[in-house]
Amino acid sequence: MGVKIQDTLNYLLVALLAIIVALGLSSLILIWQGSNPWQAYAALFAGAFIGMGNLGASLVLALPLMLAGLGIALAFRAGIFNIGAEGQLYLGAMAATIVGSRYPGLPFGIHLPLALAASCAAGGLWAFIPGYLKVRRGFNEVITTILLNYIGVYFVDYSVNSFLKDPATFAPQSPPITATARLPKLLAGTELNAGLFLGLLVAVILFIVLYKTDWGFQVRAVGSNPEAGRTAGMNAGKTLLVTMVVSGALAGLAGAVQILGYQNILLQDFSPNTGYDAIAVALLGNLNPLGTVAAAIFFGALRNGANTMQILMGIPVTIVYIIQAIIIVCVLAFSKLKIRLINFKLREGVQ
């Protein structure tokens, strides 16, 4: 069996083991609260997947996590830690709203792509700032991206209370998105929209780019060993900067999908912590585009099923966030263990 296939299978086992451990530890909390874990998880599963309405809602919640997670996975692959997806997502949503709520005379084929492009540009430009500071000035990108998150989120909150506020209402919200800038619905009776195709397309393209192109090889090489990359003639600084911009553009696109796909207005605090949760999605997906898609769907299902679990069982939805956190901790812990086991097996096979 090839090393890559062995690594993939072992990581799937790691992820499965992490999920089982997380559910087991969460079961102890449920038992302590006086709830039946089997009934709770059955309600969660039913709320996430049983019925087209529930399945559509789970996928809708997964869409922004998917796109932002893909951007984060790309940046992490290059060795630059983009923690700024939250701010990039908010500014992408604001840019999409500015374009999407105006120019009602534009045809659908121009208006929607323009709004999506605006979101990518806003997210990419916001990511360019910490990328430039990292490459040219040596600033720590973790600190700069976190600080820029606050600026981005609060600036969007300011916008819906001032220059972007809908004059027809007293609420802090933007004017509605015009019909020509909205993503088409895919499933009647749900909010599932063409953003799903967009997310899957981005994942496939990113997978091909990362593993089948020279630039993707440079990204992975620089992320693994920047000095070796420079020795081999690669422009590590340029690779990091371009990767950071693309990562921010995908986070901005995640914000656009939320606004143009189902919310249709920009609200204050419209998507709290989605950018941070996308980091967990990328890590659970092993920084692989296809794995990130699966992790996003899993997290979306957890969130949607939690509502049903709360209604039927009276269990707070916060238990889902505990499960998410335990899963990520277990993945990080078990991955080290599995790597050692893989190496041992490979050596044993060679002998």
CSV table of C-alpha atoms in Angstrom, one decimal:
chain,number,residue,atom,x,y,z
A,1,MET,CA,0.0,0.0,0.0
A,2,GLY,CA,1.3,3.4,-0.9
A,3,VAL,CA,2.5,5.8,1.8
A,4,LYS,CA,-0.1,8.4,0.8
A,5,ILE,CA,-3.0,5.9,0.9
A,6,GLN,CA,-1.7,4.6,4.2
A,7,ASP,CA,-1.6,8.2,5.6
A,8,THR,CA,-5.1,8.9,4.4
A,9,LEU,CA,-6.6,5.7,5.9
A,10,ASN,CA,-4.8,6.3,9.2
A,11,TYR,CA,-6.0,9.9,9.4
A,12,LEU,CA,-9.6,8.7,8.7
A,13,LEU,CA,-9.1,6.3,11.7
A,14,VAL,CA,-7.8,9.2,13.8
A,15,ALA,CA,-10.8,11.4,12.9
A,16,LEU,CA,-13.2,8.5,13.6
A,17,LEU,CA,-11.5,7.8,16.9
A,18,ALA,CA,-11.6,11.5,17.9
A,19,ILE,CA,-15.3,11.6,17.2
A,20,ILE,CA,-16.0,8.5,19.2
A,21,VAL,CA,-14.0,9.8,22.1
A,22,ALA,CA,-15.7,13.2,21.9
A,23,LEU,CA,-19.2,11.6,21.9
A,24,GLY,CA,-18.1,9.4,24.8
A,25,LEU,CA,-16.9,12.2,27.0
A,26,SER,CA,-19.9,14.3,26.1
A,27,SER,CA,-22.1,11.4,27.1
A,28,LEU,CA,-20.7,11.7,30.6
A,29,ILE,CA,-21.8,15.3,30.7
A,30,LEU,CA,-25.3,14.3,29.5
A,31,ILE,CA,-25.6,11.5,32.1
A,32,TRP,CA,-24.5,14.0,34.7
A,33,GLN,CA,-27.3,16.3,33.6
A,34,GLY,CA,-29.8,13.4,33.8
A,35,SER,CA,-30.2,12.9,30.1
A,36,ASN,CA,-30.0,9.7,28.1
A,37,PRO,CA,-27.1,10.0,25.6
A,38,TRP,CA,-28.5,7.5,23.1
A,39,GLN,CA,-31.8,9.5,22.9
A,40,ALA,CA,-29.9,12.8,22.7
A,41,TYR,CA,-27.7,11.6,19.8
A,42,ALA,CA,-30.7,10.0,18.1
A,43,ALA,CA,-32.5,13.4,18.2
A,44,LEU,CA,-29.3,15.2,17.0
A,45,PHE,CA,-29.0,12.8,14.1
A,46,ALA,CA,-32.7,13.1,13.1
A,47,GLY,CA,-32.5,16.8,13.3
A,48,ALA,CA,-29.4,16.9,11.1
A,49,PHE,CA,-30.3,14.4,8.4
A,50,ILE,CA,-33.8,13.0,8.5
A,51,GLY,CA,-36.0,14.8,5.9
A,52,MET,CA,-35.0,17.0,3.1
A,53,GLY,CA,-35.7,20.1,5.1
A,54,ASN,CA,-33.3,19.1,7.9
A,55,LEU,CA,-30.6,17.9,5.4
A,56,GLY,CA,-30.9,21.2,3.5
A,57,ALA,CA,-30.6,23.2,6.7
A,58,SER,CA,-27.5,21.3,7.7
A,59,LEU,CA,-25.9,22.0,4.4
A,60,VAL,CA,-26.8,25.7,4.6
A,61,LEU,CA,-25.0,25.9,7.9
A,62,ALA,CA,-22.0,24.1,6.5
A,63,LEU,CA,-21.5,26.4,3.5
A,64,PRO,CA,-19.7,29.3,5.2
A,65,LEU,CA,-17.6,26.9,7.2
A,66,MET,CA,-16.7,25.1,4.1
A,67,LEU,CA,-15.5,28.1,2.1
A,68,ALA,CA,-13.7,29.8,5.0
A,69,GLY,CA,-12.2,26.4,6.1
A,70,LEU,CA,-10.8,25.9,2.6
A,71,GLY,CA,-9.1,29.3,2.8
A,72,ILE,CA,-7.7,28.5,6.2
A,73,ALA,CA,-6.5,25.1,5.1
A,74,LEU,CA,-4.7,26.6,2.1
A,75,ALA,CA,-2.9,29.2,4.3
A,76,PHE,CA,-1.9,26.6,6.9
A,77,ARG,CA,-0.6,24.4,4.2
A,78,ALA,CA,1.8,27.2,3.2
A,79,GLY,CA,2.9,27.7,6.8
A,80,ILE,CA,1.2,31.0,7.3
A,81,PHE,CA,-1.5,31.0,10.1
A,82,ASN,CA,-4.5,33.0,8.9
A,83,ILE,CA,-6.6,33.5,12.1
A,84,GLY,CA,-8.3,36.4,10.4
A,85,ALA,CA,-11.1,34.6,8.6
A,86,GLU,CA,-13.7,36.2,10.9
A,87,GLY,CA,-12.9,39.7,9.8
A,88,GLN,CA,-12.3,38.7,6.2
A,89,LEU,CA,-15.7,37.0,6.2
A,90,TYR,CA,-17.5,40.1,7.6
A,91,LEU,CA,-15.9,42.5,5.1
A,92,GLY,CA,-16.6,40.1,2.2
A,93,ALA,CA,-20.3,40.1,3.3
A,94,MET,CA,-20.3,43.9,3.5
A,95,ALA,CA,-18.8,44.2,0.0
A,96,ALA,CA,-21.3,41.7,-1.4
A,97,THR,CA,-24.1,43.7,0.3
A,98,ILE,CA,-23.0,47.0,-1.1
A,99,VAL,CA,-23.0,45.6,-4.7
A,100,GLY,CA,-26.0,43.3,-4.2
A,101,SER,CA,-28.4,45.8,-2.7
A,102,ARG,CA,-27.7,48.4,-5.4
A,103,TYR,CA,-27.8,48.5,-9.2
A,104,PRO,CA,-31.2,46.9,-9.6
A,105,GLY,CA,-31.0,47.3,-13.4
A,106,LEU,CA,-28.2,44.9,-13.8
A,107,PRO,CA,-29.0,41.4,-15.3
A,108,PHE,CA,-28.6,38.3,-13.1
A,109,GLY,CA,-25.6,37.1,-15.1
A,110,ILE,CA,-23.6,40.2,-14.3
A,111,HIS,CA,-25.0,41.3,-10.9
A,112,LEU,CA,-24.4,38.1,-9.0
A,113,PRO,CA,-20.8,37.5,-10.3
A,114,LEU,CA,-20.0,41.1,-9.5
A,115,ALA,CA,-21.2,40.8,-5.9
A,116,LEU,CA,-19.3,37.6,-5.5
A,117,ALA,CA,-16.2,39.2,-7.0
A,118,ALA,CA,-16.5,42.2,-4.6
A,119,SER,CA,-16.6,39.8,-1.6
A,120,CYS,CA,-13.5,38.0,-2.8
A,121,ALA,CA,-11.7,41.3,-3.3
A,122,ALA,CA,-12.6,42.7,0.1
A,123,GLY,CA,-11.6,39.5,1.9
A,124,GLY,CA,-8.4,39.2,-0.1
A,125,LEU,CA,-7.4,42.8,0.5
A,126,TRP,CA,-8.0,42.5,4.2
A,127,ALA,CA,-5.8,39.4,4.3
A,128,PHE,CA,-3.1,41.2,2.2
A,129,ILE,CA,-2.4,43.5,5.2
A,130,PRO,CA,-1.1,40.8,7.6
A,131,GLY,CA,0.4,38.9,4.8
A,132,TYR,CA,2.5,41.9,3.7
A,133,LEU,CA,3.4,42.7,7.3
A,134,LYS,CA,4.5,39.0,7.8
A,135,VAL,CA,6.6,38.8,4.6
A,136,ARG,CA,8.1,42.3,4.4
A,137,ARG,CA,8.3,43.3,8.1
A,138,GLY,CA,8.4,40.0,9.9
A,139,PHE,CA,5.3,40.7,12.0
A,140,ASN,CA,3.6,37.7,13.7
A,141,GLU,CA,0.5,37.0,11.5
A,142,VAL,CA,-1.4,35.4,14.3
A,143,ILE,CA,-1.4,38.7,16.3
A,144,THR,CA,-2.1,40.9,13.3
A,145,THR,CA,-5.0,38.8,11.9
A,146,ILE,CA,-6.7,38.6,15.4
A,147,LEU,CA,-6.4,42.4,15.8
A,148,LEU,CA,-7.8,42.9,12.2
A,149,ASN,CA,-10.7,40.7,13.1
A,150,TYR,CA,-11.9,43.2,15.7
A,151,ILE,CA,-11.5,46.1,13.2
A,152,GLY,CA,-13.4,44.2,10.5
A,153,VAL,CA,-16.3,43.0,12.6
A,154,TYR,CA,-16.8,46.3,14.3
A,155,PHE,CA,-16.5,48.2,11.1
A,156,VAL,CA,-19.3,46.1,9.6
A,157,ASP,CA,-21.4,46.7,12.7
A,158,TYR,CA,-20.8,50.4,12.3
A,159,SER,CA,-21.8,50.3,8.6
A,160,VAL,CA,-25.2,48.8,9.2
A,161,ASN,CA,-25.8,51.6,11.8
A,162,SER,CA,-24.6,54.4,9.4
A,163,PHE,CA,-23.9,54.5,5.7
A,164,LEU,CA,-25.2,51.1,4.9
A,165,LYS,CA,-28.3,51.2,7.0
A,166,ASP,CA,-31.7,50.7,5.4
A,167,PRO,CA,-33.5,54.0,5.6
A,168,ALA,CA,-36.8,52.2,5.7
A,169,THR,CA,-36.2,50.7,9.1
A,170,PHE,CA,-34.9,51.6,12.5
A,171,ALA,CA,-33.1,48.3,12.9
A,172,PRO,CA,-29.3,48.1,12.3
A,173,GLN,CA,-29.5,46.3,9.0
A,174,SER,CA,-28.8,46.9,5.3
A,175,PRO,CA,-31.3,47.2,2.5
A,176,PRO,CA,-32.3,43.9,1.1
A,177,ILE,CA,-30.3,42.2,-1.7
A,178,THR,CA,-32.0,42.6,-5.0
A,179,ALA,CA,-33.3,39.5,-6.8
A,180,THR,CA,-30.7,39.7,-9.5
A,181,ALA,CA,-27.9,39.3,-7.0
A,182,ARG,CA,-29.3,36.3,-5.0
A,183,LEU,CA,-27.9,32.8,-5.3
A,184,PRO,CA,-30.6,30.5,-6.8
A,185,LYS,CA,-32.3,28.0,-4.4
A,186,LEU,CA,-31.6,24.3,-5.0
A,187,LEU,CA,-34.3,22.7,-2.8
A,188,ALA,CA,-37.8,23.9,-2.5
A,189,GLY,CA,-38.9,24.8,1.0
A,190,THR,CA,-35.3,25.2,2.3
A,191,GLU,CA,-32.6,27.9,2.1
A,192,LEU,CA,-30.2,25.5,0.4
A,193,ASN,CA,-28.7,27.5,-2.5
A,194,ALA,CA,-26.2,27.4,-5.3
A,195,GLY,CA,-23.5,28.2,-2.8
A,196,LEU,CA,-23.2,24.5,-2.3
A,197,PHE,CA,-22.0,24.0,-5.9
A,198,LEU,CA,-19.7,27.0,-5.5
A,199,GLY,CA,-18.1,25.4,-2.3
A,200,LEU,CA,-17.7,22.0,-4.0
A,201,LEU,CA,-16.2,23.6,-7.1
A,202,VAL,CA,-13.7,25.6,-5.0
A,203,ALA,CA,-12.7,22.4,-3.1
A,204,VAL,CA,-12.1,20.4,-6.3
A,205,ILE,CA,-10.1,23.3,-7.9
A,206,LEU,CA,-8.1,23.8,-4.7
A,207,PHE,CA,-7.3,20.0,-4.5
A,208,ILE,CA,-6.1,20.0,-8.1
A,209,VAL,CA,-4.0,23.1,-7.6
A,210,LEU,CA,-2.4,21.9,-4.4
A,211,TYR,CA,-1.6,18.4,-5.5
A,212,LYS,CA,-1.3,18.5,-9.3
A,213,THR,CA,0.4,21.9,-10.1
A,214,ASP,CA,3.8,23.4,-9.6
A,215,TRP,CA,2.4,26.3,-7.6
A,216,GLY,CA,0.6,23.8,-5.3
A,217,PHE,CA,3.9,22.0,-4.8
A,218,GLN,CA,5.6,25.3,-3.9
A,219,VAL,CA,2.9,26.0,-1.4
A,220,ARG,CA,3.3,22.7,0.3
A,221,ALA,CA,7.1,22.8,0.1
A,222,VAL,CA,7.3,26.3,1.6
A,223,GLY,CA,4.9,25.2,4.3
A,224,SER,CA,6.9,22.2,5.2
A,225,ASN,CA,10.4,23.8,5.1
A,226,PRO,CA,10.7,27.5,4.0
A,227,GLU,CA,14.5,27.3,4.0
A,228,ALA,CA,14.6,24.3,1.8
A,229,GLY,CA,12.2,26.0,-0.6
A,230,ARG,CA,14.4,29.1,-0.8
A,231,THR,CA,17.4,26.9,-1.4
A,232,ALA,CA,15.6,25.2,-4.3
A,233,GLY,CA,15.0,28.6,-5.9
A,234,MET,CA,11.4,29.2,-4.7
A,235,ASN,CA,10.2,32.7,-3.8
A,236,ALA,CA,8.9,31.9,-0.3
A,237,GLY,CA,7.8,35.4,0.4
A,238,LYS,CA,5.7,35.7,-2.8
A,239,THR,CA,4.2,32.3,-2.2
A,240,LEU,CA,3.1,33.2,1.3
A,241,LEU,CA,1.7,36.5,0.3
A,242,VAL,CA,-0.4,35.1,-2.6
A,243,THR,CA,-1.6,32.2,-0.5
A,244,MET,CA,-2.7,34.6,2.2
A,245,VAL,CA,-4.6,36.8,-0.3
A,246,VAL,CA,-6.4,33.7,-1.8
A,247,SER,CA,-7.2,32.5,1.7
A,248,GLY,CA,-8.8,35.8,2.6
A,249,ALA,CA,-10.7,35.9,-0.7
A,250,LEU,CA,-12.3,32.5,0.1
A,251,ALA,CA,-13.2,33.7,3.6
A,252,GLY,CA,-14.8,36.8,2.0
A,253,LEU,CA,-16.7,34.5,-0.4
A,254,ALA,CA,-18.0,32.6,2.6
A,255,GLY,CA,-19.6,35.9,3.9
A,256,ALA,CA,-21.1,36.5,0.5
A,257,VAL,CA,-22.7,33.1,0.4
A,258,GLN,CA,-24.4,33.8,3.7
A,259,ILE,CA,-25.8,37.1,2.6
A,260,LEU,CA,-26.6,36.4,-1.1
A,261,GLY,CA,-27.7,32.8,-0.4
A,262,TYR,CA,-30.2,33.0,2.4
A,263,GLN,CA,-30.0,36.0,4.8
A,264,ASN,CA,-30.5,38.5,2.0
A,265,ILE,CA,-29.7,41.4,4.4
A,266,LEU,CA,-26.6,42.3,6.3
A,267,LEU,CA,-27.3,42.4,10.1
A,268,GLN,CA,-25.1,43.5,13.0
A,269,ASP,CA,-23.3,40.4,14.3
A,270,PHE,CA,-24.8,38.3,11.5
A,271,SER,CA,-22.3,35.4,11.8
A,272,PRO,CA,-20.5,35.3,15.2
A,273,ASN,CA,-17.4,33.1,15.4
A,274,THR,CA,-17.9,31.4,12.0
A,275,GLY,CA,-14.4,32.4,11.0
A,276,TYR,CA,-12.9,30.9,14.2
A,277,ASP,CA,-15.0,27.7,13.8
A,278,ALA,CA,-13.7,27.4,10.3
A,279,ILE,CA,-10.2,26.9,11.8
A,280,ALA,CA,-11.5,23.8,13.6
A,281,VAL,CA,-13.1,22.6,10.3
A,282,ALA,CA,-9.8,22.9,8.5
A,283,LEU,CA,-7.9,21.1,11.2
A,284,LEU,CA,-10.5,18.2,11.4
A,285,GLY,CA,-10.2,18.0,7.6
A,286,ASN,CA,-6.4,17.5,7.9
A,287,LEU,CA,-5.9,20.7,5.9
A,288,ASN,CA,-7.1,18.7,2.8
A,289,PRO,CA,-9.7,20.4,0.6
A,290,LEU,CA,-11.9,17.3,0.3
A,291,GLY,CA,-11.5,16.5,4.0
A,292,THR,CA,-12.4,20.1,4.9
A,293,VAL,CA,-15.7,19.8,2.9
A,294,ALA,CA,-16.5,16.6,4.9
A,295,ALA,CA,-15.6,18.3,8.2
A,296,ALA,CA,-17.8,21.4,7.3
A,297,ILE,CA,-20.8,19.2,6.6
A,298,PHE,CA,-20.2,17.3,9.8
A,299,PHE,CA,-20.1,20.6,11.8
A,300,GLY,CA,-23.1,21.9,10.0
A,301,ALA,CA,-25.0,18.8,10.8
A,302,LEU,CA,-24.0,19.1,14.5
A,303,ARG,CA,-25.2,22.7,14.7
A,304,ASN,CA,-28.5,22.0,13.0
A,305,GLY,CA,-29.2,18.8,14.9
A,306,ALA,CA,-28.5,20.5,18.1
A,307,ASN,CA,-31.7,22.6,17.7
A,308,THR,CA,-33.8,19.5,17.5
A,309,MET,CA,-31.9,17.9,20.4
A,310,GLN,CA,-32.7,21.0,22.5
A,311,ILE,CA,-36.4,21.0,21.5
A,312,LEU,CA,-37.0,17.3,22.1
A,313,MET,CA,-34.6,16.7,25.0
A,314,GLY,CA,-34.2,20.1,26.6
A,315,ILE,CA,-30.4,19.8,26.2
A,316,PRO,CA,-28.6,23.1,25.6
A,317,VAL,CA,-27.0,23.5,22.2
A,318,THR,CA,-23.8,24.5,23.9
A,319,ILE,CA,-23.1,20.7,24.2
A,320,VAL,CA,-22.4,20.7,20.5
A,321,TYR,CA,-19.6,23.2,21.0
A,322,ILE,CA,-18.1,21.0,23.7
A,323,ILE,CA,-18.2,18.1,21.3
A,324,GLN,CA,-16.5,20.2,18.6
A,325,ALA,CA,-13.7,21.3,21.0
A,326,ILE,CA,-13.1,17.7,22.2
A,327,ILE,CA,-12.9,16.4,18.7
A,328,ILE,CA,-10.3,18.9,17.6
A,329,VAL,CA,-8.2,18.2,20.8
A,330,CYS,CA,-8.4,14.5,20.1
A,331,VAL,CA,-7.5,14.8,16.5
A,332,LEU,CA,-4.4,16.9,17.4
A,333,ALA,CA,-3.4,14.4,20.1
A,334,PHE,CA,-4.1,11.2,18.2
A,335,SER,CA,-2.5,12.4,15.0
A,336,LYS,CA,0.9,12.4,16.7
A,337,LEU,CA,0.4,8.9,18.0
A,338,LYS,CA,-0.7,7.6,14.6
A,339,ILE,CA,2.3,9.2,12.8
A,340,ARG,CA,4.6,7.2,15.0
A,341,LEU,CA,2.6,4.0,14.4
A,342,ILE,CA,2.7,4.6,10.6
A,343,ASN,CA,6.5,5.0,10.7
A,344,PHE,CA,6.8,1.9,12.7
A,345,LYS,CA,4.7,-0.1,10.3
A,346,LEU,CA,6.6,1.2,7.3
A,347,ARG,CA,9.9,0.3,8.8
A,348,GLU,CA,8.6,-3.1,9.7
A,349,GLY,CA,7.3,-3.6,6.2
A,350,VAL,CA,10.7,-2.6,4.7
A,351,GLN,CA,12.5,-5.1,6.9
